[in-house]
Tab-separated table of C-alpha atoms in Angstrom:
chain	number	residue	atom	x	y	z
X	69	MET	CA	19.194	17.104	-9.834
X	70	LYS	CA	16.353	15.203	-10.897
X	71	LYS	CA	16.683	11.540	-11.983
X	72	ILE	CA	18.086	11.426	-15.778
X	73	ALA	CA	14.745	9.379	-17.072
X	74	LEU	CA	11.296	9.798	-15.753
X	75	VAL	CA	9.617	7.707	-18.247
X	76	ILE	CA	8.644	4.076	-18.564
X	77	MET	CA	11.400	2.415	-20.660
X	78	ILE	CA	10.712	1.297	-24.130
X	79	PHE	CA	12.567	-1.567	-25.447
X	80	THR	CA	13.127	-3.028	-29.039
X	81	ALA	CA	12.596	-6.836	-29.481
X	82	SER	CA	14.640	-9.149	-30.836
X	83	SER	CA	14.330	-12.777	-32.376
X	84	CYS	CA	16.068	-15.405	-34.037
X	85	GLY	CA	16.833	-14.525	-37.533
X	86	ASP	CA	15.503	-11.085	-37.523
X	87	ASP	CA	17.888	-7.969	-37.601
X	88	PHE	CA	17.969	-6.955	-34.087
X	89	LEU	CA	17.854	-2.963	-35.301
X	90	ASP	CA	15.136	-3.884	-38.102
X	91	VAL	CA	12.533	-4.284	-35.333
X	92	GLY	CA	10.471	-1.488	-34.043
X	93	LEU	CA	9.095	-0.894	-30.590
X	94	VAL	CA	6.658	-3.314	-29.721
X	95	GLY	CA	5.699	-2.371	-25.843
X	96	SER	CA	7.005	-1.374	-22.712
X	97	LEU	CA	8.314	-3.395	-19.599
X	98	ASN	CA	8.213	-1.793	-16.223
X	99	GLU	CA	11.688	-1.732	-14.572
X	100	THR	CA	10.354	-3.513	-11.403
X	101	PHE	CA	9.799	-6.586	-13.023
X	102	PHE	CA	12.617	-6.541	-15.625
X	103	LEU	CA	16.104	-8.479	-16.116
X	104	GLU	CA	15.027	-11.643	-14.870
X	105	THR	CA	15.491	-13.902	-18.221
X	106	GLU	CA	18.063	-13.747	-21.203
X	107	GLU	CA	14.958	-12.675	-23.441
X	108	ASP	CA	15.144	-9.660	-20.765
X	109	ALA	CA	18.695	-8.829	-21.281
X	110	ILE	CA	18.338	-9.068	-25.180
X	111	LEU	CA	15.834	-6.513	-24.878
X	112	ALA	CA	17.271	-4.034	-22.667
X	113	THR	CA	20.429	-4.158	-24.648
X	114	ASN	CA	18.726	-3.542	-27.706
X	115	SER	CA	17.074	-0.433	-26.035
X	116	ILE	CA	20.276	1.207	-25.721
X	117	TYR	CA	20.550	0.764	-29.697
X	118	ASN	CA	17.104	2.307	-30.234
X	119	ASN	CA	17.769	5.288	-28.507
X	120	LEU	CA	20.680	5.977	-30.838
X	121	ARG	CA	17.816	6.312	-33.834
X	122	ASP	CA	16.152	9.209	-31.560
X	123	TRP	CA	16.526	12.216	-33.701
X	124	ARG	CA	17.609	14.430	-30.860
X	125	TYR	CA	20.696	11.639	-30.096
X	126	HIS	CA	22.283	13.607	-33.364
X	127	GLU	CA	21.635	17.039	-32.068
X	128	GLY	CA	18.464	17.178	-34.234
X	129	PHE	CA	19.236	19.580	-37.209
X	130	PRO	CA	21.958	18.463	-36.725
X	131	ILE	CA	23.484	21.510	-34.950
X	132	LEU	CA	27.454	20.539	-35.078
X	133	ASP	CA	27.950	20.471	-38.746
X	134	ILE	CA	25.917	24.092	-38.777
X	135	MET	CA	28.425	25.241	-36.324
X	136	SER	CA	31.433	24.284	-38.581
X	137	ASP	CA	32.482	25.696	-41.377
X	138	GLU	CA	31.269	23.188	-43.478
X	139	ALA	CA	27.594	24.011	-43.439
X	140	ARG	CA	25.171	26.593	-42.783
X	141	LYS	CA	21.396	26.216	-41.344
X	142	GLY	CA	19.695	25.936	-44.644
X	143	SER	CA	15.749	25.175	-45.435
X	144	ASN	CA	13.906	28.370	-45.950
X	145	PRO	CA	14.951	31.520	-44.538
X	146	ALA	CA	11.907	31.236	-42.170
X	147	ASP	CA	11.896	27.954	-41.210
X	148	ALA	CA	13.378	26.836	-37.898
X	149	THR	CA	14.919	30.623	-37.150
X	150	GLN	CA	15.804	29.341	-33.741
X	151	ILE	CA	18.650	27.269	-34.920
X	152	LEU	CA	20.206	30.399	-36.621
X	153	VAL	CA	22.163	31.029	-33.197
X	154	PHE	CA	24.145	27.946	-34.027
X	155	ASP	CA	25.185	29.585	-37.599
X	156	ASN	CA	26.684	32.753	-35.456
X	157	PHE	CA	27.402	31.226	-32.145
X	158	THR	CA	24.953	33.189	-30.211
X	159	TYR	CA	22.945	30.492	-28.702
X	160	GLY	CA	22.507	30.447	-24.440
X	161	PRO	CA	21.841	28.049	-21.745
X	162	GLY	CA	17.955	27.988	-22.852
X	163	GLU	CA	18.233	26.908	-26.312
X	164	PRO	CA	15.732	23.723	-26.707
X	165	SER	CA	18.236	21.921	-29.131
X	166	ILE	CA	20.784	22.267	-26.719
X	167	LEU	CA	18.652	20.577	-23.880
X	168	GLY	CA	17.192	17.913	-26.190
X	169	TRP	CA	20.751	16.507	-26.858
X	170	TYR	CA	21.771	16.719	-23.526
X	171	THR	CA	18.617	14.824	-21.986
X	172	THR	CA	18.586	12.196	-24.770
X	173	LEU	CA	22.538	11.379	-24.063
X	174	TYR	CA	21.600	10.983	-20.790
X	175	GLN	CA	18.547	8.680	-21.171
X	176	THR	CA	21.024	6.543	-23.461
X	177	ILE	CA	23.153	6.288	-20.173
X	178	ARG	CA	20.423	5.317	-18.177
X	179	ARG	CA	19.636	2.487	-20.570
X	180	ALA	CA	23.081	1.200	-20.562
X	181	ASN	CA	23.247	1.428	-16.719
X	182	LEU	CA	20.337	-0.750	-16.219
X	183	VAL	CA	21.904	-3.373	-18.307
X	184	ILE	CA	25.526	-2.962	-16.557
X	185	GLU	CA	23.934	-3.043	-13.235
X	186	LYS	CA	21.252	-5.768	-13.470
X	187	ILE	CA	22.500	-8.520	-16.015
X	188	GLY	CA	24.755	-10.161	-13.167
X	189	ASP	CA	22.009	-11.397	-11.754
X	190	ILE	CA	20.570	-13.202	-14.608
X	191	GLU	CA	21.207	-17.033	-15.370
X	192	ILE	CA	22.819	-16.821	-19.018
X	193	GLU	CA	25.711	-18.360	-20.382
X	194	LYS	CA	28.816	-16.314	-19.249
X	195	GLU	CA	30.113	-15.704	-22.810
X	196	PHE	CA	26.926	-14.265	-24.216
X	197	LYS	CA	26.372	-12.465	-20.704
X	198	GLU	CA	29.999	-10.570	-20.998
X	199	ARG	CA	29.254	-9.835	-24.547
X	200	LEU	CA	25.877	-7.883	-23.854
X	201	GLU	CA	27.877	-6.029	-21.018
X	202	GLY	CA	30.369	-5.256	-23.620
X	203	GLU	CA	27.845	-3.526	-25.812
X	204	ALA	CA	26.238	-1.991	-23.293
X	205	ARG	CA	29.718	-0.392	-21.971
X	206	PHE	CA	30.516	0.692	-25.254
X	207	LEU	CA	27.277	2.591	-26.003
X	208	ARG	CA	27.794	4.396	-22.532
X	209	ALA	CA	31.402	5.200	-23.277
X	210	TYR	CA	30.508	6.409	-26.623
X	211	THR	CA	27.563	8.395	-25.076
X	212	TYR	CA	29.607	10.106	-22.373
X	213	PHE	CA	32.420	10.708	-25.190
X	214	GLN	CA	29.753	13.035	-26.789
X	215	LEU	CA	28.645	14.545	-23.630
X	216	VAL	CA	32.310	15.552	-22.405
X	217	ARG	CA	33.033	16.948	-25.702
X	218	GLY	CA	29.859	18.589	-26.262
X	219	TYR	CA	29.520	19.913	-22.326
X	220	GLY	CA	32.644	19.586	-20.735
X	221	ASN	CA	32.355	18.881	-17.103
X	222	VAL	CA	29.001	16.855	-16.672
X	223	PRO	CA	27.433	14.656	-14.042
X	224	LEU	CA	28.571	11.408	-13.810
X	225	VAL	CA	25.663	8.829	-13.615
X	226	THR	CA	26.583	5.121	-13.346
X	227	THR	CA	23.567	3.617	-11.629
X	228	THR	CA	19.966	3.573	-12.246
X	229	SER	CA	19.217	5.368	-8.763
X	230	PRO	CA	21.389	8.412	-8.705
X	231	PRO	CA	21.108	10.571	-6.336
X	232	GLU	CA	18.550	13.377	-6.795
X	233	LYS	CA	21.488	16.099	-6.473
X	234	ILE	CA	24.349	15.648	-8.349
X	235	GLU	CA	27.519	17.872	-9.331
X	236	ARG	CA	29.391	18.038	-12.324
X	237	THR	CA	32.733	15.615	-12.294
X	238	ASP	CA	35.634	16.875	-14.162
X	239	LYS	CA	35.822	15.479	-17.592
X	240	ASP	CA	39.332	13.902	-16.870
X	241	ILE	CA	37.792	11.938	-14.148
X	242	ILE	CA	35.036	10.679	-16.555
X	243	TYR	CA	37.602	9.878	-19.327
X	244	ASP	CA	39.905	8.010	-16.722
X	245	ASP	CA	36.996	6.210	-14.684
X	246	LEU	CA	34.276	5.628	-17.352
X	247	ILE	CA	35.006	5.989	-20.875
X	248	ILE	CA	38.378	4.251	-21.356
X	249	PRO	CA	37.642	1.548	-18.747
X	250	ASP	CA	34.298	0.654	-20.663
X	251	LEU	CA	35.898	0.632	-24.169
X	252	LEU	CA	38.747	-1.533	-22.689
X	253	TYR	CA	36.227	-3.358	-21.392
X	254	ALA	CA	34.470	-3.841	-24.729
X	255	ILE	CA	37.589	-4.569	-26.519
X	256	GLU	CA	38.107	-7.880	-24.329
X	257	GLU	CA	34.543	-8.933	-24.655
X	258	LEU	CA	33.087	-7.919	-27.927
X	259	PRO	CA	33.713	-10.116	-31.104
X	260	GLU	CA	34.987	-8.674	-34.265
X	261	LYS	CA	32.754	-7.599	-37.227
X	262	GLY	CA	33.272	-10.512	-38.962
X	263	GLU	CA	32.253	-12.802	-36.056
X	264	TYR	CA	29.009	-11.582	-35.891
X	265	ALA	CA	25.965	-13.332	-37.801
X	266	SER	CA	24.419	-11.436	-40.650
X	267	GLU	CA	21.379	-10.872	-38.435
X	268	ASP	CA	23.353	-8.952	-35.865
X	269	LEU	CA	25.321	-6.293	-37.924
X	270	GLY	CA	25.287	-2.904	-36.425
X	271	ARG	CA	26.101	-4.360	-32.838
X	272	ALA	CA	28.994	-3.045	-31.355
X	273	SER	CA	32.213	-4.744	-32.052
X	274	ARG	CA	35.762	-5.115	-30.978
X	275	GLY	CA	36.782	-2.948	-33.833
X	276	ALA	CA	34.257	-0.174	-33.071
X	277	ALA	CA	35.415	-0.231	-29.437
X	278	LYS	CA	39.078	0.329	-30.597
X	279	GLY	CA	38.515	3.204	-32.993
X	280	ILE	CA	36.342	5.167	-30.577
X	281	LEU	CA	38.934	4.649	-28.050
X	282	ALA	CA	41.666	5.716	-30.483
X	283	LYS	CA	39.615	8.889	-31.239
X	284	VAL	CA	39.358	9.628	-27.235
X	285	TYR	CA	43.127	9.107	-27.200
X	286	LEU	CA	43.267	11.538	-29.968
X	287	THR	CA	41.173	14.422	-28.449
X	288	ARG	CA	42.857	14.142	-25.180
X	289	GLY	CA	46.600	14.816	-27.334
X	290	ASP	CA	47.756	10.960	-26.303
X	291	PHE	CA	49.020	10.303	-29.583
X	292	PRO	CA	51.107	7.208	-28.968
X	293	ASN	CA	47.997	5.572	-27.487
X	294	ALA	CA	46.191	6.704	-30.383
X	295	GLU	CA	48.557	5.085	-32.711
X	296	ILE	CA	48.220	1.628	-31.085
X	297	TYR	CA	44.521	1.329	-30.985
X	298	ALA	CA	43.824	2.857	-34.303
X	299	LEU	CA	46.749	0.588	-35.963
X	300	GLU	CA	44.888	-2.441	-34.127
X	301	VAL	CA	41.961	-1.745	-36.208
X	302	ILE	CA	43.572	-1.391	-39.516
X	303	MET	CA	45.606	-4.837	-38.647
X	304	SER	CA	42.925	-6.729	-37.666
X	305	GLY	CA	41.843	-7.455	-41.531
X	306	GLN	CA	38.069	-6.705	-40.830
X	307	TYR	CA	37.772	-3.834	-42.811
X	308	MET	CA	38.757	-1.838	-46.265
X	309	LEU	CA	37.877	0.924	-48.271
X	310	ASP	CA	34.852	0.589	-50.602
X	311	PRO	CA	36.411	1.146	-53.908
X	312	VAL	CA	33.646	3.830	-54.828
X	313	TYR	CA	33.324	6.601	-52.516
X	314	SER	CA	29.619	7.428	-53.010
X	315	ASN	CA	28.522	3.715	-52.517
X	316	VAL	CA	29.633	4.237	-48.754
X	317	PHE	CA	26.481	6.217	-48.148
X	318	SER	CA	24.060	4.364	-50.194
X	319	VAL	CA	21.510	2.063	-48.839
X	320	ASP	CA	23.598	-0.741	-50.825
X	321	GLY	CA	26.467	0.424	-48.810
X	322	GLU	CA	25.092	0.012	-45.172
X	323	HIS	CA	27.169	-2.194	-43.185
X	324	GLY	CA	29.758	-2.070	-46.138
X	325	SER	CA	33.595	-3.228	-45.984
X	326	GLY	CA	34.529	0.232	-44.673
X	327	SER	CA	31.651	0.464	-42.100
X	328	ILE	CA	33.099	0.067	-38.307
X	329	PHE	CA	29.803	1.226	-36.402
X	330	GLU	CA	26.750	2.768	-37.845
X	331	VAL	CA	22.854	3.232	-36.805
X	332	GLY	CA	20.631	0.954	-38.373
X	333	ALA	CA	17.247	2.048	-39.409
X	334	LEU	CA	14.074	0.890	-41.351
X	335	PRO	CA	11.985	3.193	-43.828
X	336	GLU	CA	9.416	3.670	-41.320
X	337	ASN	CA	8.428	6.112	-38.503
X	338	PHE	CA	10.592	5.872	-35.383
X	339	GLN	CA	8.022	3.390	-33.583
X	340	GLU	CA	8.807	0.941	-36.263
X	341	GLY	CA	12.486	1.207	-37.175
X	342	GLY	CA	13.055	4.485	-38.637
X	343	HIS	CA	14.372	8.049	-37.846
X	344	GLN	CA	14.626	11.611	-39.469
X	345	TYR	CA	18.162	12.170	-39.386
X	346	ALA	CA	18.190	12.234	-43.291
X	347	ASN	CA	15.050	13.468	-43.585
X	348	THR	CA	15.969	16.581	-42.117
X	349	GLN	CA	18.623	17.176	-44.376
X	350	GLY	CA	16.979	16.097	-47.603
X	351	SER	CA	16.236	18.239	-50.847
X	352	LYS	CA	13.503	20.502	-50.224
X	353	GLY	CA	10.951	21.418	-52.957
X	354	VAL	CA	10.961	19.332	-56.202
X	355	PRO	CA	11.509	16.904	-55.122
X	356	ASN	CA	10.337	17.078	-51.633
X	357	ARG	CA	12.627	14.530	-50.035
X	358	GLY	CA	12.971	16.597	-46.666
X	359	TRP	CA	13.447	19.947	-44.628
X	360	GLY	CA	16.506	21.100	-46.429
X	361	PHE	CA	18.558	21.858	-43.117
X	362	ASN	CA	22.371	21.472	-42.684
X	363	ARG	CA	23.294	23.077	-46.145
X	364	PRO	CA	26.925	22.833	-47.678
X	365	SER	CA	28.960	26.043	-47.206
X	366	ILE	CA	30.596	27.838	-50.050
X	367	ASP	CA	33.699	27.100	-47.970
X	368	LEU	CA	33.382	23.105	-48.139
X	369	ILE	CA	32.560	23.702	-52.039
X	370	ASN	CA	35.670	25.617	-52.131
X	371	SER	CA	37.831	23.028	-50.118
X	372	TYR	CA	37.797	20.138	-52.542
X	373	GLU	CA	40.808	19.643	-55.062
X	374	VAL	CA	39.699	20.213	-58.921
X	375	GLY	CA	38.406	17.011	-59.906
X	376	ASP	CA	37.635	15.419	-56.400
X	377	PRO	CA	35.066	13.023	-56.839
X	378	ARG	CA	34.030	13.160	-53.385
X	379	MET	CA	32.680	16.932	-53.958
X	380	ASP	CA	29.837	15.360	-56.251
X	381	ALA	CA	29.427	12.595	-54.048
X	382	SER	CA	28.719	14.741	-51.056
X	383	ILE	CA	26.726	17.817	-52.596
X	384	ILE	CA	23.544	17.818	-54.330
X	385	PHE	CA	23.751	20.600	-56.660
X	386	LEU	CA	20.272	22.180	-58.139
X	387	GLY	CA	19.624	20.775	-61.535
X	388	GLU	CA	21.657	17.636	-60.698
X	389	THR	CA	19.681	14.231	-61.525
X	390	LEU	CA	19.711	11.538	-59.037
X	391	ASP	CA	17.523	8.421	-59.734
X	392	GLY	CA	16.076	9.795	-62.854
X	393	ILE	CA	14.885	12.915	-60.780
X	394	THR	CA	15.914	16.420	-61.228
X	395	ILE	CA	16.392	18.617	-58.305
X	396	GLU	CA	15.118	21.571	-59.013
X	397	GLY	CA	15.078	23.015	-55.392
X	398	HIS	CA	12.564	25.196	-53.479
X	399	GLY	CA	10.893	28.365	-54.856
X	400	GLY	CA	10.753	29.752	-51.627
X	401	THR	CA	15.003	29.829	-51.247
X	402	LEU	CA	17.005	31.942	-53.387
X	403	ASP	CA	19.378	29.954	-55.503
X	404	THR	CA	22.287	32.000	-54.600
X	405	THR	CA	22.497	34.595	-51.364
X	406	TYR	CA	25.137	37.059	-51.228
X	407	THR	CA	26.549	38.721	-48.123
X	408	ASP	CA	25.765	42.249	-49.031
X	409	GLU	CA	23.731	44.147	-51.780
X	410	THR	CA	26.475	44.458	-54.241
X	411	GLU	CA	25.912	40.972	-54.962
X	412	THR	CA	29.794	40.531	-55.286
X	413	GLU	CA	30.608	37.631	-52.332
X	414	ILE	CA	28.471	34.686	-52.261
X	415	LEU	CA	27.210	33.726	-48.730
X	416	GLU	CA	25.547	30.356	-49.894
X	417	ILE	CA	23.781	28.688	-52.561
X	418	GLU	CA	20.733	26.061	-52.238
X	419	CYS	CA	22.387	22.842	-52.534
X	420	TYR	CA	21.948	19.895	-50.013
X	421	ASN	CA	23.933	17.061	-48.317
X	422	GLN	CA	24.220	14.272	-51.003
X	423	LYS	CA	25.606	11.682	-48.166
X	424	THR	CA	22.132	11.567	-46.471
X	425	TYR	CA	20.332	10.703	-49.684
X	426	ALA	CA	18.171	7.942	-50.137
X	427	SER	CA	16.339	6.420	-53.155
X	428	GLY	CA	12.844	6.744	-53.587
X	429	THR	CA	9.994	9.308	-54.244
X	430	THR	CA	8.732	10.637	-50.922
X	431	ALA	CA	10.544	11.656	-47.856
X	432	ILE	CA	9.627	8.515	-46.219
X	433	GLU	CA	12.340	6.641	-47.734
X	434	SER	CA	14.858	8.834	-46.130
X	435	TRP	CA	13.768	7.045	-42.723
X	436	GLN	CA	15.963	4.101	-43.440
X	437	TYR	CA	19.182	5.933	-43.694
X	438	ASN	CA	21.966	4.544	-41.694
X	439	VAL	CA	23.875	7.134	-39.493
X	440	ARG	CA	27.697	6.431	-40.061
X	441	ILE	CA	29.373	6.977	-36.876
X	442	LEU	CA	32.845	5.440	-37.350
X	443	ARG	CA	34.271	4.699	-40.828
X	444	TYR	CA	37.826	3.267	-41.735
X	445	ALA	CA	38.786	6.183	-43.468
X	446	ASP	CA	38.205	8.013	-40.219
X	447	VAL	CA	40.407	5.619	-38.478
X	448	LEU	CA	43.127	5.888	-41.671
X	449	LEU	CA	43.305	9.485	-41.160
X	450	MET	CA	43.706	9.268	-37.326
X	451	VAL	CA	46.257	7.037	-37.470
X	452	ALA	CA	47.854	9.346	-40.124
X	453	GLU	CA	47.717	12.090	-37.509
X	454	ALA	CA	48.920	10.337	-34.692
X	455	LEU	CA	51.934	8.764	-36.639
X	456	ASN	CA	52.913	12.486	-37.767
X	457	GLU	CA	52.681	13.903	-34.107
X	458	ASN	CA	54.692	10.972	-33.093
X	459	ASP	CA	57.394	12.067	-35.601
X	460	LYS	CA	56.901	9.147	-37.972
X	461	PRO	CA	55.806	11.148	-41.243
X	462	ASP	CA	56.775	8.402	-43.868
X	463	GLN	CA	54.359	6.121	-42.075
X	464	ALA	CA	51.793	8.883	-41.781
X	465	LEU	CA	51.934	9.307	-45.589
X	466	ILE	CA	51.005	5.734	-46.060
X	467	TYR	CA	47.772	5.918	-44.553
X	468	LEU	CA	46.726	9.339	-45.551
X	469	ASN	CA	47.549	8.835	-49.371
X	470	SER	CA	45.490	5.749	-49.035
X	471	VAL	CA	42.586	7.535	-48.729
X	472	ARG	CA	43.238	9.663	-51.272
X	473	GLU	CA	43.810	6.707	-53.743
X	474	ARG	CA	40.312	5.717	-52.989
X	475	ALA	CA	38.940	8.944	-53.443
X	476	ARG	CA	40.393	9.221	-56.837
X	477	GLU	CA	38.825	6.106	-58.218
X	478	GLY	CA	41.534	5.465	-60.770
X	479	ASN	CA	41.814	9.040	-62.163
X	480	ASN	CA	45.330	9.337	-61.452
X	481	ALA	CA	45.152	12.673	-63.040
X	482	VAL	CA	43.692	14.261	-59.650
X	483	LEU	CA	44.616	13.888	-56.167
X	484	PRO	CA	47.978	13.425	-56.505
X	485	ASP	CA	49.944	11.790	-53.344
X	486	VAL	CA	50.770	14.187	-50.915
X	487	THR	CA	54.673	13.786	-50.304
X	488	THR	CA	55.647	16.425	-47.535
X	489	THR	CA	57.559	15.075	-44.451
X	490	ASP	CA	57.403	18.581	-43.002
X	491	LYS	CA	55.430	18.164	-39.400
X	492	ILE	CA	53.516	21.354	-39.685
X	493	GLU	CA	52.404	21.084	-43.300
X	494	LEU	CA	51.253	17.358	-43.208
X	495	ARG	CA	49.452	18.252	-39.953
X	496	ASP	CA	47.692	20.769	-41.986
X	497	ALA	CA	46.920	18.117	-44.949
X	498	ILE	CA	45.576	15.889	-42.815
X	499	LEU	CA	43.145	17.995	-41.263
X	500	ASN	CA	42.202	19.141	-44.615
X	501	GLU	CA	41.659	15.569	-45.747
X	502	ARG	CA	39.564	14.818	-42.786
X	503	LYS	CA	37.404	18.167	-43.737
X	504	VAL	CA	36.804	16.825	-47.435
X	505	GLU	CA	36.618	12.864	-46.675
X	506	LEU	CA	34.327	13.516	-43.666
X	507	ALA	CA	32.425	16.230	-44.676
X	508	LEU	CA	29.162	16.780	-43.138
X	509	GLU	CA	29.418	13.881	-40.740
X	510	LYS	CA	29.490	15.656	-37.698
X	511	HIS	CA	33.631	15.663	-37.095
X	512	ARG	CA	34.647	18.871	-38.218
X	513	PHE	CA	33.389	21.110	-35.119
X	514	PHE	CA	35.186	18.590	-32.470
X	515	ASP	CA	38.377	18.503	-34.993
X	516	LEU	CA	38.627	22.270	-34.977
X	517	VAL	CA	38.086	22.499	-31.187
X	518	ARG	CA	40.649	19.483	-30.302
X	519	THR	CA	43.619	20.778	-32.473
X	520	GLY	CA	43.012	24.412	-31.039
X	521	ARG	CA	42.123	25.854	-34.618
X	522	ALA	CA	38.584	26.587	-33.585
X	523	ALA	CA	38.932	30.138	-33.123
X	524	GLU	CA	41.017	30.762	-36.233
X	525	VAL	CA	38.722	29.076	-38.524
X	526	LEU	CA	35.387	29.882	-37.012
X	527	GLY	CA	36.021	33.244	-35.505
X	528	PRO	CA	34.517	34.811	-38.463
X	529	LEU	CA	31.558	32.808	-37.975
X	530	GLY	CA	30.951	34.331	-34.488
X	531	PHE	CA	33.045	31.629	-32.371
X	532	THR	CA	34.683	33.050	-28.930
X	533	ALA	CA	37.790	31.419	-27.357
X	534	ASP	CA	37.503	29.999	-24.276
X	535	LYS	CA	33.593	29.817	-24.393
X	536	ASN	CA	32.257	27.971	-27.355
X	537	GLU	CA	34.459	25.133	-27.366
X	538	VAL	CA	31.574	23.514	-25.486
X	539	PHE	CA	27.957	24.249	-24.981
X	540	PRO	CA	26.076	25.872	-21.987
X	541	ILE	CA	24.632	23.345	-19.406
X	542	PRO	CA	20.874	23.644	-20.268
X	543	GLN	CA	19.299	26.339	-17.920
X	544	SER	CA	16.435	24.063	-17.126
X	545	GLU	CA	18.872	21.394	-15.601
X	546	ARG	CA	20.677	24.126	-13.610
X	547	ASP	CA	17.374	24.925	-12.102
X	548	LEU	CA	16.274	21.827	-11.178
X	549	SER	CA	19.454	21.403	-9.278
X	550	ASN	CA	18.844	24.747	-7.516
X	551	GLY	CA	22.172	26.119	-8.560
X	552	LEU	CA	24.260	22.904	-7.709
X	553	LEU	CA	24.990	22.639	-11.492
X	554	THR	CA	27.597	25.279	-12.287
X	555	GLN	CA	27.661	26.879	-15.675
X	556	ASN	CA	30.279	26.989	-18.278
X	557	ASP	CA	32.607	29.933	-18.626
X	558	GLY	CA	30.917	32.732	-20.859
X	559	TYR	CA	27.438	31.678	-20.336
X	560	ASN	CA	26.413	33.053	-17.057
């Protein structure tokens, strides 16, 4: 297999007093002369974060939401028809989006490996050096977590000079030998969110490492450890739920009290600090705020309980007024699409993801949207799930209902507390709460896979068990390896 990255590394700058994620790309450095000074180490670490603003790091359109029951392709029927295959699970090893996500994740890992491999040779204060390495290890672990969930067994690369021929490694080995150790290192060496200076908000923290580790254990069905690390995040006192749900996703809510880890951005092009994650999902037509992909599904709309404020905060409906502007939609898109010519069953309506909405009059403002990776509400629901699986339903209800209490925003006529202590019923309630609380945030597909419900829920959409739990290994990568990289079941 060819080396993961063949391009010259591009790095972001960092200077005292500037938000490290609000500085754009300012030049390139040849790796041969790189990592000699403290400034070099900062530049290299910042370059890892910079890759998280790459559109492909978040699977582009984003395809994981489109593959869930929460969303459909969206936009005009004739736009980006290549991603229709993710709506109905007919994609194959040659799909560009599958390759783009795979290679961008490995590019990010290469940047992390550079810091981890070279930082030990630099004359730099020990505590600061360990913090930078902790950030690099956190980002490498999170990125590998994405890879193994997305592709299953993948090549394990821990050096900037991997062999040209490299096979896939069992994902359990990657969990045990890299993801978990990297996160444990990060927990030891990273400060809490509140210990960072304001200009460093957005850097990986101890709470972020514990939260992702809890999600790793939840994914592997290790509920005792998931409980431990999720509770440690909660007991740290670093986080609280924003009283207003919609504020969580606003520009004013960036790095807010419930933000554990998010990717910072500016209202500029990618080279100057922005990205197109929100632009991809922005309302199309009048006003023209984006491409209109990742349209909320009828199933998601129907999943909200009556009066749940989270529906209006998550979905832009036609005729809605935001910032004094009425969302009229696109003339080339049908307001309502039906499953057949009898027009008795609605397939989808024109609506958009409000969580990625950024105030402004053009699409450019959406480039400043911060992608929320890990929120406090997610951790509360993770610990509720772990506690229930650990036969502690009374404690699980405390955390589940705290999420519902915030969601009702003082209106006690809606979203009553869940009271069941039956394990199966409570399990269902927690999973449904994750669906509506974390809607359109790229969690649902993985939640369905890890809980064994993907075939049941997504089967009617085309999902095939023992195949579509993971993507195929990109065919071009297999070709470059001369067949050394094997393919996932069902994709040959």
